[in-house]
Amino acid sequence: MDAARAEEVYNDMKAKLKPKLSATMNKQKGDKAKVAYLTALVNMIIESVAGSEGYNPDPRQLTTFTKDSMPLRTLSRRVDGALPGVVNPVAIWEIKEYYYTTTFGSRVADGVYETLLDGMELEEMREHEGRNVEHMLALDAHYTWWECGRSYLCRIVDMLNMGYVDEVLFGYEVVERLPALAAEWVALAKAEAAKEPQIKGEVEGGGAQAELV
């Protein structure tokens, strides 16, 4: 999608789902200071399935995993979202939206390799500890990816085929695919709840959250 299409879809879904979570704003200035449409779509769709307290839409801490309630692994980066929270999530996701970017610069390229790093750390934990975590990447801006960054799209497909990311959703696919994914994640979280503590963690603008279950 481009910015105009993303805004249209955002407004339609907001009217339909009526999310409680306030929309995240992008980091642009002036006329380009808008809602971060893809991020807002991801959050409201997951909220519609998991509930506003069933996931962390903007973690302020690093993602951590435990074994017998003791630290096992901590990822190197903060992710864009985790379900049910930052401690022992069953799913994490990253969102890359560049609706107002005019060139494919290093910041966009770095986003691809950040996803790769997360995927490699999750793979290491899966191979050595038997812990599997769903890893989703959502990305958009037709001009950025399809006209300027096709070579990096190939890298993203490589990551998908190599198992470093489980799902890659482009633009409107978030609306089509994410509700089913979120339902799967909620079921996984319930199944894993008795094994290790699941903690939501801090959210932008809020304090620390208690253990979920």
mmCIF file of C-alpha atoms in Angstrom:
data_model
loop_
_atom_site.group_PDB
_atom_site.id
_atom_site.type_symbol
_atom_site.label_atom_id
_atom_site.label_comp_id
_atom_site.label_asym_id
_atom_site.label_seq_id
_atom_site.Cartn_x
_atom_site.Cartn_y
_atom_site.Cartn_z
ATOM 1 C CA MET A 1 0.000 0.000 0.000
ATOM 2 C CA ASP A 2 1.004 3.624 -0.341
ATOM 3 C CA ALA A 3 0.267 6.234 2.338
ATOM 4 C CA ALA A 4 -3.147 7.164 0.940
ATOM 5 C CA ARG A 5 -4.295 3.543 0.746
ATOM 6 C CA ALA A 6 -2.901 2.779 4.199
ATOM 7 C CA GLU A 7 -4.806 5.737 5.667
ATOM 8 C CA GLU A 8 -8.028 4.530 4.037
ATOM 9 C CA VAL A 9 -7.624 0.997 5.367
ATOM 10 C CA TYR A 10 -6.700 2.317 8.816
ATOM 11 C CA ASN A 11 -9.818 4.465 9.006
ATOM 12 C CA ASP A 12 -12.035 1.594 7.828
ATOM 13 C CA MET A 13 -10.593 -0.860 10.365
ATOM 14 C CA LYS A 14 -10.685 1.673 13.181
ATOM 15 C CA ALA A 15 -14.393 2.251 12.562
ATOM 16 C CA LYS A 16 -14.994 -1.501 12.458
ATOM 17 C CA LEU A 17 -12.880 -2.637 15.436
ATOM 18 C CA LYS A 18 -13.067 0.444 17.684
ATOM 19 C CA PRO A 19 -9.702 -0.194 19.392
ATOM 20 C CA LYS A 20 -8.989 1.001 22.932
ATOM 21 C CA LEU A 21 -5.297 1.544 22.267
ATOM 22 C CA SER A 22 -4.357 4.979 21.005
ATOM 23 C CA ALA A 23 -2.750 4.987 17.577
ATOM 24 C CA THR A 24 1.029 5.239 17.393
ATOM 25 C CA MET A 25 2.307 8.273 15.509
ATOM 26 C CA ASN A 26 5.194 8.178 13.056
ATOM 27 C CA LYS A 27 8.399 10.138 13.621
ATOM 28 C CA GLN A 28 7.985 12.483 10.673
ATOM 29 C CA LYS A 29 7.574 16.236 10.954
ATOM 30 C CA GLY A 30 5.269 18.787 9.370
ATOM 31 C CA ASP A 31 2.789 17.531 6.795
ATOM 32 C CA LYS A 32 4.214 14.005 7.058
ATOM 33 C CA ALA A 33 3.478 13.698 10.780
ATOM 34 C CA LYS A 34 0.709 11.104 10.655
ATOM 35 C CA VAL A 35 -0.524 7.954 12.313
ATOM 36 C CA ALA A 36 1.861 5.045 11.850
ATOM 37 C CA TYR A 37 -0.779 3.254 9.826
ATOM 38 C CA LEU A 38 0.702 -0.238 9.597
ATOM 39 C CA THR A 39 1.640 -0.271 13.271
ATOM 40 C CA ALA A 40 -1.845 0.907 14.211
ATOM 41 C CA LEU A 41 -3.421 -1.783 12.033
ATOM 42 C CA VAL A 42 -1.290 -4.528 13.575
ATOM 43 C CA ASN A 43 -2.120 -3.356 17.095
ATOM 44 C CA MET A 44 -5.854 -2.991 16.610
ATOM 45 C CA ILE A 45 -6.179 -6.370 14.903
ATOM 46 C CA ILE A 46 -4.269 -8.176 17.644
ATOM 47 C CA GLU A 47 -6.246 -6.265 20.284
ATOM 48 C CA SER A 48 -9.479 -7.427 18.653
ATOM 49 C CA VAL A 49 -8.388 -11.034 19.154
ATOM 50 C CA ALA A 50 -6.295 -11.005 22.331
ATOM 51 C CA GLY A 51 -7.879 -8.087 24.181
ATOM 52 C CA SER A 52 -6.101 -4.921 25.231
ATOM 53 C CA GLU A 53 -4.357 -6.676 28.144
ATOM 54 C CA GLY A 54 -3.471 -9.823 26.197
ATOM 55 C CA TYR A 55 -0.357 -8.520 24.475
ATOM 56 C CA ASN A 56 2.326 -5.834 24.654
ATOM 57 C CA PRO A 57 2.027 -3.423 21.699
ATOM 58 C CA ASP A 58 5.187 -1.442 22.417
ATOM 59 C CA PRO A 59 7.653 -3.198 24.745
ATOM 60 C CA ARG A 60 10.035 -1.037 26.742
ATOM 61 C CA GLN A 61 12.288 -3.955 27.737
ATOM 62 C CA LEU A 62 14.289 -6.619 25.989
ATOM 63 C CA THR A 63 12.490 -9.898 25.327
ATOM 64 C CA THR A 64 13.433 -12.525 27.916
ATOM 65 C CA PHE A 65 12.855 -16.257 28.263
ATOM 66 C CA THR A 66 13.095 -18.353 31.402
ATOM 67 C CA LYS A 67 13.547 -21.993 32.323
ATOM 68 C CA ASP A 68 12.252 -23.111 35.722
ATOM 69 C CA SER A 69 11.582 -19.387 36.305
ATOM 70 C CA MET A 70 15.283 -18.564 35.936
ATOM 71 C CA PRO A 71 16.725 -16.467 33.071
ATOM 72 C CA LEU A 72 17.464 -18.516 29.961
ATOM 73 C CA ARG A 73 17.862 -16.105 27.020
ATOM 74 C CA THR A 74 17.456 -12.389 26.397
ATOM 75 C CA LEU A 75 17.254 -11.052 22.855
ATOM 76 C CA SER A 76 19.647 -8.279 21.806
ATOM 77 C CA ARG A 77 16.969 -5.842 20.629
ATOM 78 C CA ARG A 78 13.576 -4.587 21.707
ATOM 79 C CA VAL A 79 10.879 -5.841 19.388
ATOM 80 C CA ASP A 80 7.794 -3.968 18.190
ATOM 81 C CA GLY A 81 5.310 -6.265 19.890
ATOM 82 C CA ALA A 82 5.021 -9.455 21.928
ATOM 83 C CA LEU A 83 2.217 -11.798 22.920
ATOM 84 C CA PRO A 84 1.389 -12.187 25.685
ATOM 85 C CA GLY A 85 4.340 -10.078 26.873
ATOM 86 C CA VAL A 86 8.084 -9.498 26.995
ATOM 87 C CA VAL A 87 8.812 -12.415 29.333
ATOM 88 C CA ASN A 88 8.210 -15.795 27.700
ATOM 89 C CA PRO A 89 6.213 -14.629 24.680
ATOM 90 C CA VAL A 90 4.877 -17.205 22.261
ATOM 91 C CA ALA A 91 5.058 -14.657 19.429
ATOM 92 C CA ILE A 92 7.009 -11.503 18.664
ATOM 93 C CA TRP A 93 6.761 -9.174 15.707
ATOM 94 C CA GLU A 94 8.497 -6.339 13.942
ATOM 95 C CA ILE A 95 6.939 -3.635 11.796
ATOM 96 C CA LYS A 96 8.746 -1.776 9.016
ATOM 97 C CA GLU A 97 6.694 0.990 7.405
ATOM 98 C CA TYR A 98 8.235 3.712 5.277
ATOM 99 C CA TYR A 99 5.330 5.533 3.612
ATOM 100 C CA TYR A 100 7.111 8.873 3.386
ATOM 101 C CA THR A 101 10.619 7.660 2.597
ATOM 102 C CA THR A 102 11.894 8.909 -0.753
ATOM 103 C CA THR A 103 15.071 6.817 -0.982
ATOM 104 C CA PHE A 104 16.134 3.366 0.151
ATOM 105 C CA GLY A 105 18.761 4.414 2.690
ATOM 106 C CA SER A 106 20.763 2.649 5.348
ATOM 107 C CA ARG A 107 17.977 2.997 7.929
ATOM 108 C CA VAL A 108 15.685 0.843 5.809
ATOM 109 C CA ALA A 109 18.439 -1.654 5.093
ATOM 110 C CA ASP A 110 19.289 -1.863 8.789
ATOM 111 C CA GLY A 111 15.691 -2.864 9.495
ATOM 112 C CA VAL A 112 16.133 -5.986 7.375
ATOM 113 C CA TYR A 113 19.249 -7.046 9.245
ATOM 114 C CA GLU A 114 17.649 -6.364 12.614
ATOM 115 C CA THR A 115 15.005 -8.917 11.706
ATOM 116 C CA LEU A 116 17.732 -11.342 10.657
ATOM 117 C CA LEU A 117 19.503 -10.919 14.011
ATOM 118 C CA ASP A 118 16.319 -11.636 15.942
ATOM 119 C CA GLY A 119 15.654 -14.680 13.787
ATOM 120 C CA MET A 120 19.137 -16.081 14.344
ATOM 121 C CA GLU A 121 18.837 -15.662 18.111
ATOM 122 C CA LEU A 122 15.460 -17.399 18.112
ATOM 123 C CA GLU A 123 16.858 -20.213 15.984
ATOM 124 C CA GLU A 124 19.743 -20.715 18.432
ATOM 125 C CA MET A 125 17.300 -20.969 21.336
ATOM 126 C CA ARG A 126 15.079 -23.369 19.396
ATOM 127 C CA GLU A 127 18.010 -25.649 18.499
ATOM 128 C CA HIS A 128 19.666 -25.673 21.928
ATOM 129 C CA GLU A 129 16.740 -25.277 24.327
ATOM 130 C CA GLY A 130 13.776 -26.626 22.362
ATOM 131 C CA ARG A 131 11.857 -23.348 22.754
ATOM 132 C CA ASN A 132 9.942 -22.168 19.710
ATOM 133 C CA VAL A 133 8.679 -18.592 19.319
ATOM 134 C CA GLU A 134 6.628 -17.361 16.381
ATOM 135 C CA HIS A 135 8.370 -14.481 14.604
ATOM 136 C CA MET A 136 6.393 -12.191 12.306
ATOM 137 C CA LEU A 137 7.515 -9.316 10.103
ATOM 138 C CA ALA A 138 5.006 -6.789 8.760
ATOM 139 C CA LEU A 139 6.222 -4.266 6.216
ATOM 140 C CA ASP A 140 4.819 -1.739 3.794
ATOM 141 C CA ALA A 141 5.257 1.206 1.450
ATOM 142 C CA HIS A 142 5.029 0.170 -2.163
ATOM 143 C CA TYR A 143 7.548 2.702 -3.427
ATOM 144 C CA THR A 144 10.170 1.882 -0.777
ATOM 145 C CA TRP A 145 10.132 -1.882 -1.159
ATOM 146 C CA TRP A 146 8.921 -2.573 -4.691
ATOM 147 C CA GLU A 147 10.607 0.267 -6.558
ATOM 148 C CA CYS A 148 13.671 1.109 -4.460
ATOM 149 C CA GLY A 149 14.430 -1.984 -2.412
ATOM 150 C CA ARG A 150 13.717 -5.090 -4.452
ATOM 151 C CA SER A 151 17.099 -6.600 -3.621
ATOM 152 C CA TYR A 152 16.196 -6.394 0.064
ATOM 153 C CA LEU A 153 12.871 -8.031 -0.628
ATOM 154 C CA CYS A 154 14.927 -10.957 -1.889
ATOM 155 C CA ARG A 155 16.789 -11.010 1.423
ATOM 156 C CA ILE A 156 13.463 -11.080 3.268
ATOM 157 C CA VAL A 157 12.304 -14.031 1.170
ATOM 158 C CA ASP A 158 15.627 -15.719 1.971
ATOM 159 C CA MET A 159 15.006 -15.218 5.687
ATOM 160 C CA LEU A 160 11.544 -16.707 5.328
ATOM 161 C CA ASN A 161 12.857 -19.761 3.493
ATOM 162 C CA MET A 162 15.699 -20.191 6.000
ATOM 163 C CA GLY A 163 13.299 -20.131 8.936
ATOM 164 C CA TYR A 164 14.561 -16.901 10.508
ATOM 165 C CA VAL A 165 11.067 -15.443 10.272
ATOM 166 C CA ASP A 166 7.821 -17.436 10.277
ATOM 167 C CA GLU A 167 5.456 -14.995 8.590
ATOM 168 C CA VAL A 168 6.035 -11.950 6.384
ATOM 169 C CA LEU A 169 2.961 -9.805 5.792
ATOM 170 C CA PHE A 170 3.024 -7.128 3.103
ATOM 171 C CA GLY A 171 0.637 -4.205 3.427
ATOM 172 C CA TYR A 172 -3.000 -5.293 3.231
ATOM 173 C CA GLU A 173 -2.035 -8.886 4.050
ATOM 174 C CA VAL A 174 -2.047 -7.688 7.668
ATOM 175 C CA VAL A 175 -5.835 -7.332 7.434
ATOM 176 C CA GLU A 176 -6.257 -10.643 5.625
ATOM 177 C CA ARG A 177 -3.865 -12.894 7.572
ATOM 178 C CA LEU A 178 -3.182 -11.422 10.996
ATOM 179 C CA PRO A 179 -6.548 -12.238 12.659
ATOM 180 C CA ALA A 180 -5.933 -15.956 12.152
ATOM 181 C CA LEU A 181 -2.317 -15.669 13.302
ATOM 182 C CA ALA A 182 -3.320 -13.781 16.434
ATOM 183 C CA ALA A 183 -5.891 -16.461 17.271
ATOM 184 C CA GLU A 184 -3.167 -19.109 16.960
ATOM 185 C CA TRP A 185 -0.879 -17.116 19.244
ATOM 186 C CA VAL A 186 -3.561 -16.690 21.898
ATOM 187 C CA ALA A 187 -4.175 -20.443 21.893
ATOM 188 C CA LEU A 188 -0.417 -21.074 22.206
ATOM 189 C CA ALA A 189 -0.142 -18.630 25.090
ATOM 190 C CA LYS A 190 -2.915 -20.423 26.965
ATOM 191 C CA ALA A 191 -1.259 -23.783 26.345
ATOM 192 C CA GLU A 192 2.115 -22.514 27.612
ATOM 193 C CA ALA A 193 0.790 -20.509 30.563
ATOM 194 C CA ALA A 194 1.457 -23.157 33.212
ATOM 195 C CA LYS A 195 5.040 -23.830 32.134
ATOM 196 C CA GLU A 196 6.777 -20.498 32.714
ATOM 197 C CA PRO A 197 5.690 -17.045 33.977
ATOM 198 C CA GLN A 198 4.227 -14.826 31.262
ATOM 199 C CA ILE A 199 4.765 -11.141 32.005
ATOM 200 C CA LYS A 200 3.449 -8.343 29.836
ATOM 201 C CA GLY A 201 6.127 -5.813 30.786
ATOM 202 C CA GLU A 202 6.123 -2.045 30.516
ATOM 203 C CA VAL A 203 4.271 -0.256 27.742
ATOM 204 C CA GLU A 204 4.951 3.227 26.424
ATOM 205 C CA GLY A 205 3.158 5.655 28.716
ATOM 206 C CA GLY A 206 2.427 3.055 31.389
ATOM 207 C CA GLY A 207 4.076 1.318 34.307
ATOM 208 C CA ALA A 208 5.177 -2.239 34.803
ATOM 209 C CA GLN A 209 2.550 -4.924 34.394
ATOM 210 C CA ALA A 210 2.118 -7.883 36.687
ATOM 211 C CA GLU A 211 2.337 -11.543 35.752
ATOM 212 C CA LEU A 212 -0.493 -12.370 33.384
ATOM 213 C CA VAL A 213 -1.407 -15.773 34.727
#
